Coordinates of C-alpha atoms in Angstrom, one line a residue:
Chain U
M1 CA -15.1 9.8 25.0
N2 CA -14.5 10.7 21.4
P3 CA -17.2 12.8 19.7
E4 CA -19.8 11.0 17.7
F5 CA -19.0 10.3 14.1
I6 CA -21.5 11.8 11.6
I7 CA -22.0 10.4 8.2
N8 CA -22.2 13.7 6.3
E9 CA -24.1 14.4 3.1
E10 CA -21.1 13.7 0.9
L11 CA -20.3 10.3 2.6
G12 CA -24.0 9.5 2.7
K13 CA -24.2 9.9 -1.0
L14 CA -21.2 7.6 -1.6
I15 CA -22.6 5.0 0.7
S16 CA -26.1 5.1 -0.8
N17 CA -24.5 4.5 -4.2
V18 CA -23.1 1.3 -2.8
V19 CA -26.4 0.3 -1.2
K20 CA -28.1 0.7 -4.6
K21 CA -26.1 -2.2 -6.0
F22 CA -28.0 -4.7 -3.9
P23 CA -31.6 -5.7 -3.3
S24 CA -33.4 -3.2 -1.1
D25 CA -33.5 -5.6 1.9
K26 CA -29.8 -6.5 1.6
K27 CA -28.1 -3.4 3.0
R28 CA -25.6 -5.5 4.9
S29 CA -24.0 -6.2 1.5
A30 CA -22.8 -2.6 1.5
V31 CA -20.7 -3.0 4.7
I32 CA -17.3 -3.8 3.1
E33 CA -17.2 -1.0 0.5
S34 CA -18.7 1.5 3.0
L35 CA -16.0 0.7 5.5
L36 CA -13.4 1.4 2.8
I37 CA -15.1 4.7 2.0
L38 CA -15.2 5.7 5.7
Q39 CA -11.7 4.6 6.3
H40 CA -10.4 6.6 3.4
H41 CA -12.2 9.7 4.9
N42 CA -10.7 9.1 8.3
N43 CA -6.9 8.9 7.7
G44 CA -6.9 5.2 6.9
Y45 CA -8.6 3.6 9.8
V46 CA -12.0 3.1 11.2
T47 CA -13.0 3.8 14.8
K48 CA -15.8 2.4 17.1
N49 CA -17.7 5.6 16.5
I50 CA -17.5 5.1 12.7
I51 CA -18.7 1.5 13.1
K52 CA -21.6 2.8 15.3
A53 CA -22.5 5.4 12.7
L54 CA -22.5 2.9 9.8
S55 CA -24.5 0.5 12.0
D56 CA -27.2 3.1 12.4
Y57 CA -27.0 4.1 8.7
L58 CA -27.4 0.6 7.3
S59 CA -29.4 -0.9 10.2
V60 CA -26.8 -3.6 10.6
S61 CA -25.6 -4.5 14.1
E62 CA -22.3 -3.1 15.3
I63 CA -20.9 -6.5 16.0
D64 CA -21.6 -7.7 12.4
I65 CA -19.7 -4.7 11.1
Y66 CA -16.9 -5.1 13.6
E67 CA -16.5 -8.7 12.6
V68 CA -16.1 -7.7 9.0
A69 CA -13.7 -4.9 9.9
T70 CA -11.4 -7.3 11.7
F71 CA -11.6 -10.1 9.1
Y72 CA -10.4 -8.2 6.0
T73 CA -6.8 -7.1 6.1
M74 CA -7.3 -3.8 4.3
I75 CA -9.5 -2.4 7.0
N76 CA -7.5 -0.9 9.9
I77 CA -9.1 -0.6 13.3
D78 CA -6.1 1.2 14.8
P79 CA -4.5 4.5 13.7
V80 CA -1.8 4.1 11.1
G81 CA 0.6 6.4 9.2
R82 CA -0.9 8.6 6.5
N83 CA 0.7 6.8 3.5
V84 CA 0.4 3.0 3.3
I85 CA 3.3 1.0 1.9
S86 CA 2.6 -2.7 1.1
V87 CA 5.5 -4.8 0.0
C88 CA 4.7 -8.1 -1.6
N89 CA 7.0 -10.8 -0.4
N90 CA 5.3 -13.9 -1.6
I91 CA 7.2 -16.5 -3.7
S92 CA 7.3 -14.8 -7.1
C93 CA 8.5 -11.5 -5.6
M94 CA 10.8 -13.3 -3.2
L95 CA 12.6 -15.1 -6.1
R96 CA 13.3 -11.6 -7.5
G97 CA 14.6 -10.1 -4.3
S98 CA 11.6 -8.7 -2.4
D99 CA 13.2 -9.6 1.0
E100 CA 16.0 -7.1 0.3
I101 CA 13.5 -4.5 -0.7
L102 CA 11.5 -5.0 2.5
S103 CA 14.5 -4.8 4.8
H104 CA 15.8 -1.7 2.9
I105 CA 12.5 0.0 3.6
E106 CA 12.6 -1.1 7.2
D107 CA 16.1 0.3 7.6
K108 CA 15.3 3.5 5.7
L109 CA 12.1 4.3 7.7
K110 CA 13.5 2.9 10.9
I111 CA 10.4 0.8 11.5
K112 CA 9.4 -2.9 11.3
V113 CA 6.6 -4.3 9.2
G114 CA 3.3 -3.5 10.9
E115 CA 4.5 -0.2 12.3
S116 CA 4.2 3.5 11.4
T117 CA 7.0 6.1 11.3
K118 CA 7.2 8.4 14.3
D119 CA 6.1 11.4 12.2
N120 CA 3.1 9.2 11.1
K121 CA 4.0 9.8 7.4
F122 CA 4.3 6.1 6.5
Y123 CA 2.7 2.9 7.6
L124 CA 4.5 -0.3 6.5
K125 CA 1.6 -2.6 6.3
D126 CA 1.7 -6.2 7.6
E127 CA -0.1 -9.3 6.4
I128 CA 0.8 -8.4 2.9
E129 CA 0.5 -11.5 0.8
C130 CA 0.5 -11.9 -3.0
L131 CA -0.7 -8.6 -4.7
A132 CA -1.3 -10.3 -8.1
A133 CA 1.5 -8.6 -9.9
C134 CA 3.8 -11.6 -9.9
N135 CA 5.3 -10.8 -13.3
G136 CA 6.3 -7.3 -12.0
G137 CA 8.2 -8.6 -9.0
P138 CA 9.6 -7.3 -6.8
M139 CA 6.7 -4.9 -6.3
M140 CA 5.0 -2.8 -3.8
Q141 CA 1.9 -0.6 -3.5
V142 CA 2.1 2.9 -2.0
N143 CA -1.4 4.1 -1.3
H144 CA -2.7 1.2 -3.5
K145 CA -0.7 2.3 -6.5
N146 CA 1.5 -0.4 -8.0
Y147 CA 5.3 0.1 -8.4
E148 CA 6.9 -2.9 -10.1
N149 CA 10.3 -4.2 -11.0
L150 CA 11.7 -2.5 -8.0
T151 CA 15.4 -1.8 -7.2
L152 CA 16.7 -0.3 -4.0
E153 CA 17.3 3.0 -5.9
K154 CA 13.7 3.0 -7.3
V155 CA 12.3 2.5 -3.8
D156 CA 14.3 5.5 -2.5
E157 CA 13.0 7.6 -5.3
I158 CA 9.4 6.5 -4.9
L159 CA 9.4 7.1 -1.1
E160 CA 11.1 10.4 -1.4
S161 CA 8.5 11.6 -3.9
V162 CA 5.5 10.8 -1.7
N163 CA 3.9 14.2 -1.0
D164 CA 2.4 14.3 2.3
K165 CA -1.4 14.6 2.2
Chain B
M1 CA -0.5 -14.3 -32.5
I2 CA -3.8 -14.8 -34.4
N3 CA -5.9 -16.5 -31.8
K4 CA -6.2 -14.1 -29.0
L5 CA -9.3 -14.3 -26.9
C6 CA -8.9 -12.4 -23.6
T7 CA -5.7 -10.6 -24.6
E8 CA -6.9 -9.3 -28.0
T9 CA -6.8 -5.6 -27.1
F10 CA -3.6 -5.8 -25.1
G11 CA -1.0 -3.4 -26.4
L12 CA -3.4 -1.4 -28.5
K13 CA -4.0 2.3 -28.0
N14 CA -6.6 2.9 -25.3
P15 CA -7.1 -0.9 -24.9
D16 CA -9.8 -0.5 -22.3
S17 CA -12.1 1.7 -24.4
L18 CA -15.4 0.7 -25.8
K19 CA -14.3 1.9 -29.3
T20 CA -11.2 -0.3 -29.3
Y21 CA -13.2 -3.3 -28.2
M22 CA -15.9 -2.6 -30.8
D23 CA -13.3 -2.3 -33.5
K24 CA -12.4 -5.9 -32.7
Q25 CA -16.0 -7.1 -33.2
G26 CA -16.7 -6.4 -29.5
Y27 CA -20.3 -6.9 -28.4
Q28 CA -21.1 -8.5 -31.8
A29 CA -21.9 -11.8 -30.1
W30 CA -24.1 -10.1 -27.6
K31 CA -25.9 -8.1 -30.2
N32 CA -26.5 -11.3 -32.3
I33 CA -28.1 -13.0 -29.2
I34 CA -30.3 -10.0 -28.6
I35 CA -31.4 -9.7 -32.2
E36 CA -32.0 -13.4 -32.7
Q37 CA -33.4 -13.9 -29.2
T38 CA -31.2 -17.0 -29.1
P39 CA -32.7 -19.7 -26.9
K40 CA -30.8 -20.0 -23.6
S41 CA -30.3 -23.7 -24.1
K42 CA -28.6 -23.2 -27.4
I43 CA -26.0 -20.9 -25.7
I44 CA -25.4 -23.4 -22.9
E45 CA -25.1 -26.1 -25.5
K46 CA -22.5 -24.2 -27.5
I47 CA -20.4 -23.5 -24.4
K48 CA -20.6 -27.1 -23.4
E49 CA -19.6 -28.2 -26.9
S50 CA -16.6 -25.9 -26.9
G51 CA -15.1 -27.7 -23.9
L52 CA -14.3 -24.4 -22.2
R53 CA -13.1 -25.1 -18.6
G54 CA -13.0 -22.8 -15.7
K55 CA -9.7 -20.9 -15.6
G56 CA -9.6 -19.9 -12.0
G57 CA -8.1 -23.1 -10.8
A58 CA -10.5 -26.0 -10.6
G59 CA -10.9 -26.4 -14.4
F60 CA -14.6 -27.5 -14.2
L61 CA -16.5 -27.5 -17.5
T62 CA -18.2 -24.1 -17.8
G63 CA -21.2 -25.2 -19.9
L64 CA -21.9 -28.1 -17.5
K65 CA -21.8 -25.7 -14.6
W66 CA -24.3 -23.4 -16.3
S67 CA -26.6 -26.3 -17.0
F68 CA -27.0 -26.9 -13.2
I69 CA -29.1 -23.8 -12.9
P70 CA -32.8 -24.6 -12.3
L71 CA -35.0 -23.8 -15.3
L72 CA -37.7 -22.4 -13.0
D73 CA -38.5 -18.6 -13.0
G74 CA -37.2 -16.5 -10.2
Q75 CA -34.2 -14.4 -9.2
K76 CA -30.9 -15.8 -10.2
Y77 CA -27.4 -14.3 -10.1
L78 CA -24.1 -14.4 -12.0
V79 CA -20.9 -13.6 -10.2
C80 CA -17.6 -12.9 -11.9
N81 CA -14.7 -13.9 -9.6
S82 CA -12.0 -11.2 -10.0
D83 CA -10.5 -11.9 -6.5
E84 CA -7.3 -12.9 -8.1
S85 CA -4.8 -13.8 -5.3
E86 CA -3.3 -17.2 -5.8
P87 CA 0.4 -16.6 -5.6
G88 CA 2.0 -16.7 -9.1
T89 CA -1.3 -15.7 -10.8
C90 CA -1.7 -12.2 -12.3
K91 CA -3.7 -12.7 -15.5
D92 CA -7.1 -11.3 -14.4
R93 CA -5.6 -8.1 -13.4
D94 CA -4.5 -7.5 -17.0
I95 CA -7.8 -8.5 -18.5
L96 CA -9.5 -6.1 -16.1
R97 CA -7.3 -3.2 -17.1
Y98 CA -6.6 -3.9 -20.7
N99 CA -9.8 -5.7 -21.9
P100 CA -12.6 -5.0 -19.4
H101 CA -15.3 -5.0 -22.1
S102 CA -14.6 -8.7 -22.9
I103 CA -15.5 -9.4 -19.3
I104 CA -18.6 -7.4 -19.4
E105 CA -19.8 -9.0 -22.7
G106 CA -19.0 -12.4 -21.2
M107 CA -21.0 -11.6 -18.1
L108 CA -23.9 -10.4 -20.2
I109 CA -24.0 -13.6 -22.3
A110 CA -23.6 -15.8 -19.2
S111 CA -26.3 -13.9 -17.3
Y112 CA -28.7 -14.2 -20.3
A113 CA -27.9 -18.0 -20.6
I114 CA -28.6 -18.7 -17.0
G115 CA -31.5 -16.3 -16.7
A116 CA -29.9 -13.8 -14.3
S117 CA -31.0 -10.2 -14.3
V118 CA -28.3 -9.1 -12.0
A119 CA -24.5 -9.8 -12.2
Y120 CA -21.7 -8.8 -9.9
N121 CA -18.0 -8.6 -10.7
Y122 CA -16.1 -9.0 -7.4
L123 CA -12.6 -7.4 -7.6
R124 CA -10.0 -8.0 -4.9
G125 CA -9.5 -4.9 -2.7
E126 CA -6.0 -4.3 -3.7
F127 CA -7.2 -3.6 -7.3
I128 CA -8.9 -0.4 -6.0
D129 CA -6.5 2.0 -7.7
E130 CA -6.2 0.8 -11.3
Q131 CA -8.5 -2.1 -12.2
W132 CA -11.4 -0.9 -10.1
K133 CA -11.4 2.5 -11.9
V134 CA -10.9 1.0 -15.4
F135 CA -13.6 -1.6 -14.9
N136 CA -16.1 0.9 -13.5
H137 CA -15.4 3.3 -16.4
A138 CA -15.9 0.5 -18.9
L139 CA -19.2 -0.4 -17.2
S140 CA -20.5 3.2 -17.5
E141 CA -19.5 3.2 -21.2
A142 CA -21.5 0.0 -21.8
Y143 CA -24.4 1.4 -19.9
N144 CA -24.4 4.6 -22.0
A145 CA -24.3 2.5 -25.2
K146 CA -27.4 0.7 -23.9
L147 CA -25.6 -2.7 -23.9
I148 CA -26.4 -3.2 -20.3
G149 CA -29.3 -2.2 -18.1
K150 CA -33.0 -2.0 -18.7
N151 CA -34.5 -2.7 -22.1
I152 CA -31.1 -3.6 -23.7
L153 CA -31.0 -2.4 -27.3
S154 CA -34.8 -2.0 -27.1
S155 CA -35.3 -5.7 -26.5
N156 CA -37.2 -5.9 -23.2
I157 CA -34.2 -7.7 -21.7
T158 CA -32.8 -6.3 -18.5
I159 CA -29.4 -7.2 -17.1
D160 CA -27.6 -5.0 -14.6
I161 CA -23.9 -5.4 -13.8
H162 CA -22.3 -4.0 -10.7
A163 CA -18.7 -3.9 -9.7
L164 CA -17.9 -4.9 -6.1
I165 CA -14.6 -4.4 -4.2
G166 CA -13.1 -6.7 -1.6
A167 CA -10.9 -5.7 1.3
G168 CA -8.1 -8.1 1.5
A169 CA -8.8 -11.9 2.0
Y170 CA -7.4 -14.7 -0.3
I171 CA -10.2 -17.0 0.9
V172 CA -12.8 -14.9 -0.8
G173 CA -11.7 -16.4 -4.1
E174 CA -13.4 -19.6 -2.9
E175 CA -16.8 -19.3 -4.6
T176 CA -19.0 -19.7 -1.5
A177 CA -16.8 -17.5 0.6
M178 CA -17.2 -14.9 -2.1
L179 CA -21.0 -15.2 -1.7
E180 CA -20.6 -14.6 2.0
S181 CA -18.5 -11.6 1.3
I182 CA -21.0 -10.2 -1.1
E183 CA -23.6 -10.6 1.6
G184 CA -21.5 -8.4 3.8
K185 CA -20.0 -11.1 6.0
R186 CA -16.6 -12.6 6.8
G187 CA -15.4 -14.7 3.9
M188 CA -16.0 -18.1 5.3
P189 CA -16.7 -21.0 2.8
R190 CA -20.1 -22.7 3.0
I191 CA -20.6 -26.4 3.3
K192 CA -21.5 -27.9 0.0
P193 CA -24.1 -29.2 -1.0
P194 CA -26.2 -27.2 -1.6
F195 CA -24.1 -25.9 -4.5
P196 CA -24.4 -22.3 -5.5
A197 CA -26.3 -23.2 -8.7
I198 CA -29.1 -24.3 -6.4
K199 CA -28.7 -22.1 -3.4
G200 CA -26.2 -19.3 -3.9
L201 CA -26.2 -15.5 -3.3
Y202 CA -29.1 -14.6 -0.9
G203 CA -30.2 -18.2 -1.2
K204 CA -30.9 -17.8 -4.9
P205 CA -29.4 -19.9 -7.8
T206 CA -26.0 -18.4 -8.6
I207 CA -23.2 -19.2 -11.0
I208 CA -19.7 -18.1 -10.2
N209 CA -17.1 -18.0 -13.0
N210 CA -13.6 -16.8 -13.2
T211 CA -12.7 -13.5 -15.0
E212 CA -10.7 -15.2 -17.8
T213 CA -13.4 -17.8 -18.3
L214 CA -16.1 -15.1 -18.8
A215 CA -13.8 -13.0 -21.0
S216 CA -13.4 -16.1 -23.3
I217 CA -17.1 -16.4 -23.9
P218 CA -17.7 -13.7 -26.6
K219 CA -15.2 -15.1 -29.1
I220 CA -16.5 -18.6 -28.6
M221 CA -20.1 -17.4 -29.3
L222 CA -19.0 -15.4 -32.3
N223 CA -17.2 -18.3 -34.0
K224 CA -18.5 -21.6 -35.5
P225 CA -18.9 -24.6 -33.3
G226 CA -15.7 -26.5 -33.0
W227 CA -13.5 -23.3 -33.3
Y228 CA -12.4 -23.1 -29.7
K229 CA -11.6 -26.7 -29.5
S230 CA -9.5 -26.5 -32.6
L231 CA -7.2 -23.9 -31.0
G232 CA -5.5 -26.5 -28.8
V233 CA -2.4 -28.4 -29.9
N234 CA -1.1 -31.9 -29.2
D235 CA -4.5 -33.5 -28.8
T236 CA -5.9 -30.8 -26.4
E237 CA -8.5 -28.2 -26.7
G238 CA -8.7 -24.5 -26.1
M239 CA -6.5 -21.6 -24.9
K240 CA -5.2 -20.4 -21.5
I241 CA -3.3 -17.5 -20.2
F242 CA -0.2 -18.4 -18.3
S243 CA 1.4 -16.0 -15.9
M244 CA 5.2 -16.5 -16.0
S245 CA 7.0 -15.3 -13.0
G246 CA 10.2 -16.0 -11.0
H247 CA 13.5 -16.7 -12.6
V248 CA 12.7 -16.0 -16.2
N249 CA 14.1 -13.1 -18.3
N250 CA 10.7 -11.6 -19.4
P251 CA 8.0 -12.4 -16.8
G252 CA 4.6 -11.8 -18.3
N253 CA 1.2 -13.1 -19.3
F254 CA 1.1 -15.4 -22.3
E255 CA -2.2 -16.5 -23.9
I256 CA -1.3 -19.7 -25.7
A257 CA -2.9 -22.8 -27.1
L258 CA -3.3 -25.5 -24.5
G259 CA -0.9 -28.3 -25.2
T260 CA 2.0 -26.0 -26.0
P261 CA 5.2 -27.5 -24.7
F262 CA 6.5 -25.9 -21.5
S263 CA 9.8 -25.4 -23.2
E264 CA 8.1 -23.1 -25.7
L265 CA 6.4 -21.1 -23.0
L266 CA 9.7 -20.7 -21.3
N267 CA 11.2 -19.3 -24.5
L268 CA 8.3 -16.9 -24.8
A269 CA 9.2 -15.6 -21.4
G270 CA 12.8 -15.1 -22.6
G271 CA 14.3 -18.2 -21.1
M272 CA 16.0 -18.6 -17.8
W273 CA 17.1 -15.5 -15.9
N274 CA 20.9 -14.9 -16.1
G275 CA 21.2 -18.1 -18.1
K276 CA 21.0 -20.4 -15.0
N277 CA 19.7 -23.9 -15.0
I278 CA 16.1 -24.7 -14.2
K279 CA 15.5 -26.4 -10.9
A280 CA 11.8 -26.5 -10.3
V281 CA 8.5 -25.2 -11.5
I282 CA 5.2 -24.6 -9.7
P283 CA 2.9 -24.9 -12.8
G284 CA -0.5 -23.7 -11.6
G285 CA -0.3 -21.3 -8.7
S286 CA 1.4 -21.8 -5.3
S287 CA -1.1 -24.5 -4.1
V288 CA -0.3 -27.1 -6.7
P289 CA 2.5 -29.6 -6.3
V290 CA 6.0 -28.6 -7.4
V291 CA 7.6 -30.3 -10.4
K292 CA 11.3 -30.8 -11.0
G293 CA 12.7 -28.7 -13.8
D294 CA 14.0 -31.6 -16.0
I295 CA 10.5 -33.3 -15.9
M296 CA 8.8 -30.0 -16.6
M297 CA 10.9 -29.5 -19.7
Q298 CA 9.1 -32.6 -21.1
V299 CA 5.6 -31.5 -20.2
N300 CA 3.0 -29.9 -22.4
M301 CA 0.9 -27.1 -20.9
D302 CA -2.5 -28.9 -20.6
Y303 CA -4.5 -30.5 -17.9
D304 CA -3.6 -34.1 -18.7
S305 CA 0.1 -33.6 -19.3
I306 CA 0.7 -31.6 -16.2
S307 CA -1.4 -34.1 -14.2
E308 CA 0.8 -37.0 -15.5
A309 CA 3.8 -35.0 -14.2
G310 CA 2.2 -35.1 -10.7
S311 CA 0.8 -31.6 -10.6
M312 CA -2.1 -29.5 -11.8
L313 CA -2.6 -26.7 -14.3
G314 CA -4.6 -24.8 -11.7
S315 CA -4.8 -21.1 -12.3
G316 CA -2.0 -21.0 -14.8
G317 CA 0.4 -19.2 -12.5
V318 CA 3.7 -20.6 -13.5
I319 CA 6.5 -20.0 -11.0
V320 CA 10.0 -20.8 -12.4
M321 CA 12.9 -21.5 -10.0
D322 CA 16.6 -21.7 -10.9
E323 CA 19.4 -23.8 -9.4
S324 CA 20.1 -21.1 -6.8
T325 CA 16.7 -21.5 -5.1
C326 CA 16.5 -22.8 -1.6
M327 CA 13.5 -25.1 -1.6
V328 CA 13.2 -25.0 2.2
S329 CA 12.8 -21.2 2.1
V330 CA 10.3 -21.3 -0.7
L331 CA 8.2 -23.9 1.1
Q332 CA 8.3 -21.8 4.3
R333 CA 7.1 -18.8 2.4
I334 CA 4.2 -20.8 0.8
S335 CA 3.2 -22.2 4.2
R336 CA 3.2 -18.7 5.7
F337 CA 0.7 -17.7 3.1
Y338 CA -1.8 -20.4 3.8
Y339 CA -1.4 -19.9 7.5
S340 CA -2.1 -16.2 7.2
E341 CA -5.0 -16.7 4.8
S342 CA -6.8 -19.6 6.6
C343 CA -10.2 -18.3 7.6
G344 CA -10.0 -20.3 10.8
Q345 CA -13.3 -22.1 10.4
C346 CA -12.0 -25.7 10.3
T347 CA -9.6 -26.9 13.0
P348 CA -7.3 -29.0 10.7
C349 CA -6.6 -26.0 8.5
R350 CA -6.5 -23.3 11.3
E351 CA -4.2 -25.3 13.5
G352 CA -2.4 -27.4 10.8
T353 CA -1.3 -24.4 8.6
G354 CA 0.1 -22.8 11.7
W355 CA 2.1 -25.9 12.6
L356 CA 3.4 -26.3 9.1
Y357 CA 4.7 -22.7 9.1
K358 CA 6.1 -22.9 12.6
I359 CA 8.0 -26.1 12.0
L360 CA 9.4 -24.8 8.7
T361 CA 10.5 -21.6 10.4
H362 CA 12.1 -23.8 13.1
I363 CA 14.1 -25.6 10.4
I364 CA 15.2 -22.4 8.7
L365 CA 16.5 -21.1 12.1
G366 CA 18.7 -24.2 12.3
K367 CA 16.7 -25.9 15.0
G368 CA 15.1 -28.6 12.9
T369 CA 15.4 -32.4 13.3
Q370 CA 14.7 -35.4 11.1
N371 CA 11.5 -35.9 13.1
D372 CA 10.3 -32.5 12.0
L373 CA 10.3 -33.6 8.4
H374 CA 8.1 -36.6 9.2
Q375 CA 6.0 -34.3 11.4
L376 CA 5.4 -32.0 8.4
E377 CA 4.2 -35.0 6.3
R378 CA 1.9 -36.2 9.1
I379 CA 0.3 -32.7 9.5
A380 CA -0.2 -32.3 5.8
T381 CA -1.9 -35.7 5.6
Q382 CA -4.2 -34.8 8.5
I383 CA -5.2 -31.4 6.9
E384 CA -5.8 -32.8 3.4
G385 CA -9.4 -33.8 2.7
H386 CA -10.6 -32.8 6.2
C387 CA -11.8 -29.3 5.6
I388 CA -14.8 -27.5 4.2
C389 CA -12.9 -25.9 1.3
A390 CA -9.8 -26.5 -0.7
L391 CA -7.5 -24.1 1.2
G392 CA -6.4 -26.9 3.5
D393 CA -5.5 -29.1 0.6
A394 CA -3.8 -26.1 -1.0
A395 CA -1.6 -25.8 2.1
A396 CA -0.9 -29.5 2.3
M397 CA -0.1 -30.3 -1.4
P398 CA 3.0 -28.1 -1.6
V399 CA 4.4 -29.5 1.6
R400 CA 4.0 -33.1 0.4
S401 CA 5.4 -32.4 -3.0
F402 CA 8.4 -30.3 -1.9
L403 CA 9.4 -33.0 0.6
K404 CA 8.9 -35.8 -2.0
N405 CA 10.9 -34.1 -4.7
F406 CA 13.6 -32.4 -2.6
W407 CA 13.9 -34.7 0.5
S408 CA 17.7 -34.6 0.4
E409 CA 17.7 -30.8 0.5
F410 CA 15.4 -30.7 3.5
E411 CA 17.5 -33.4 5.2
Y412 CA 20.7 -31.4 4.5
Y413 CA 19.1 -28.4 6.1
V414 CA 18.2 -30.1 9.3
D415 CA 21.6 -31.9 9.5
K416 CA 23.9 -29.0 8.6
K417 CA 21.7 -26.2 10.0
E418 CA 22.1 -24.3 6.7
S419 CA 20.7 -24.3 3.2
M420 CA 22.2 -26.6 0.6
V421 CA 22.4 -23.8 -2.0
S422 CA 23.5 -20.7 -0.1

């Protein structure tokens, strides 16, 4: 059994700032942003213990939080690589060559979409749909930062410049 | 261009700063309202008269929507929908990062007009790096300048605005799914009626408007009645940002007069990429019917003209495809999107979108038959109009229009087991 997760003072402060945005009896509204905060603190994914801790903190049932965690694609409930790569391959990007970009990354990192590299440095996220940067296609996000008008060379440069956290 | 509404600060130095916005008469409309204590009904009337239509996709008249809010006292909410995720659409992301104060001022005016003391701007999760930071910074600037918050400009008026972040779900752009998401739940659309104006966030009267719609409000309030209407050309009214993407030389956002010929918009985007011929255009985000290129070249960019061409203006996400495009592959990609983004609540959408994607994949793999093409049509017909929200229709419309306009190309694929263009 993993040790209990404690929402420390720093995290508690961040979460209470989220809670303040809503009426005092509507703490459940803070679930999504709180999950993102806790996930960021925990190497990019949330655990059952994190959900339990948030459940106690917000007085929202664990299942209600788990349901949210599994519905939204940006919340990971399994361990993933430390740096998240999201390649848009919806139509606008596809018309500008995103399929080539994606297979180049798969070959380069020797993983498929949805997998993390062996050294856990990169996670090539799945379920990536339009990232609303259609006029910059092909594009990707690395740790949520946009890189647009990609070429294979640019992709190499960007990935090589990622400093491990 | 002279008449910029939402894009006025784009390209300026520090476009997102309060100072830049103030230099362009920013918050003047809001200050006038506060000083004059303008009656709410007068504001709603002016927005109604302007003919402003929702710019997120449905094109509903904004002033009319506001007028649905009950006049009774009690908590009401305004929600700005910045969950931009309809493929082909990337306008709100630029307003958020280059002109955030226009959104804030629009939200303040809208909140005042409908009597809401709290407003939320819901940004899609993937905006967490740039737009989220810029918008939150703009919010704190406006708070510090006492333009938002308690006792605004010593007036006894209180309006709080909060930024909220999503976590990856296209469906949350549907207004009632957004309310569910703000309440901390899965983004599943509600059955309407009751409409949000009567029973919205936490069961209270709520108005949800798109980012571009709200960002258009300050300039409309600042100008004389009739001004916004006069901006349209060729017998239409108003302005719109079109996101040009795909096979054009200079993809980008262009805020132009409604009624501008598509051919002019294409020129603004630098014309066709590599000088190839135009084959097809999806004029309003991936859910609207595809239009053949030669027909599109005769269309004006307004609601009626695009509707006459068999499609919709939608969100203004214009996806341009040249002669080298395989329509079967494009449709498969669109179908994958709606399959992946269906919330799963309604059976026709949950099951139907999956079948559309699977059959199209089957065809791409060279295993398709003529019957599959008819099957696609049948499934689309059974999804359309049979679901709680419009996502089902959004999945069905492309299928029907791609088959209708490019039947021979689909037939070729199932017969020859390969694309007509590659």
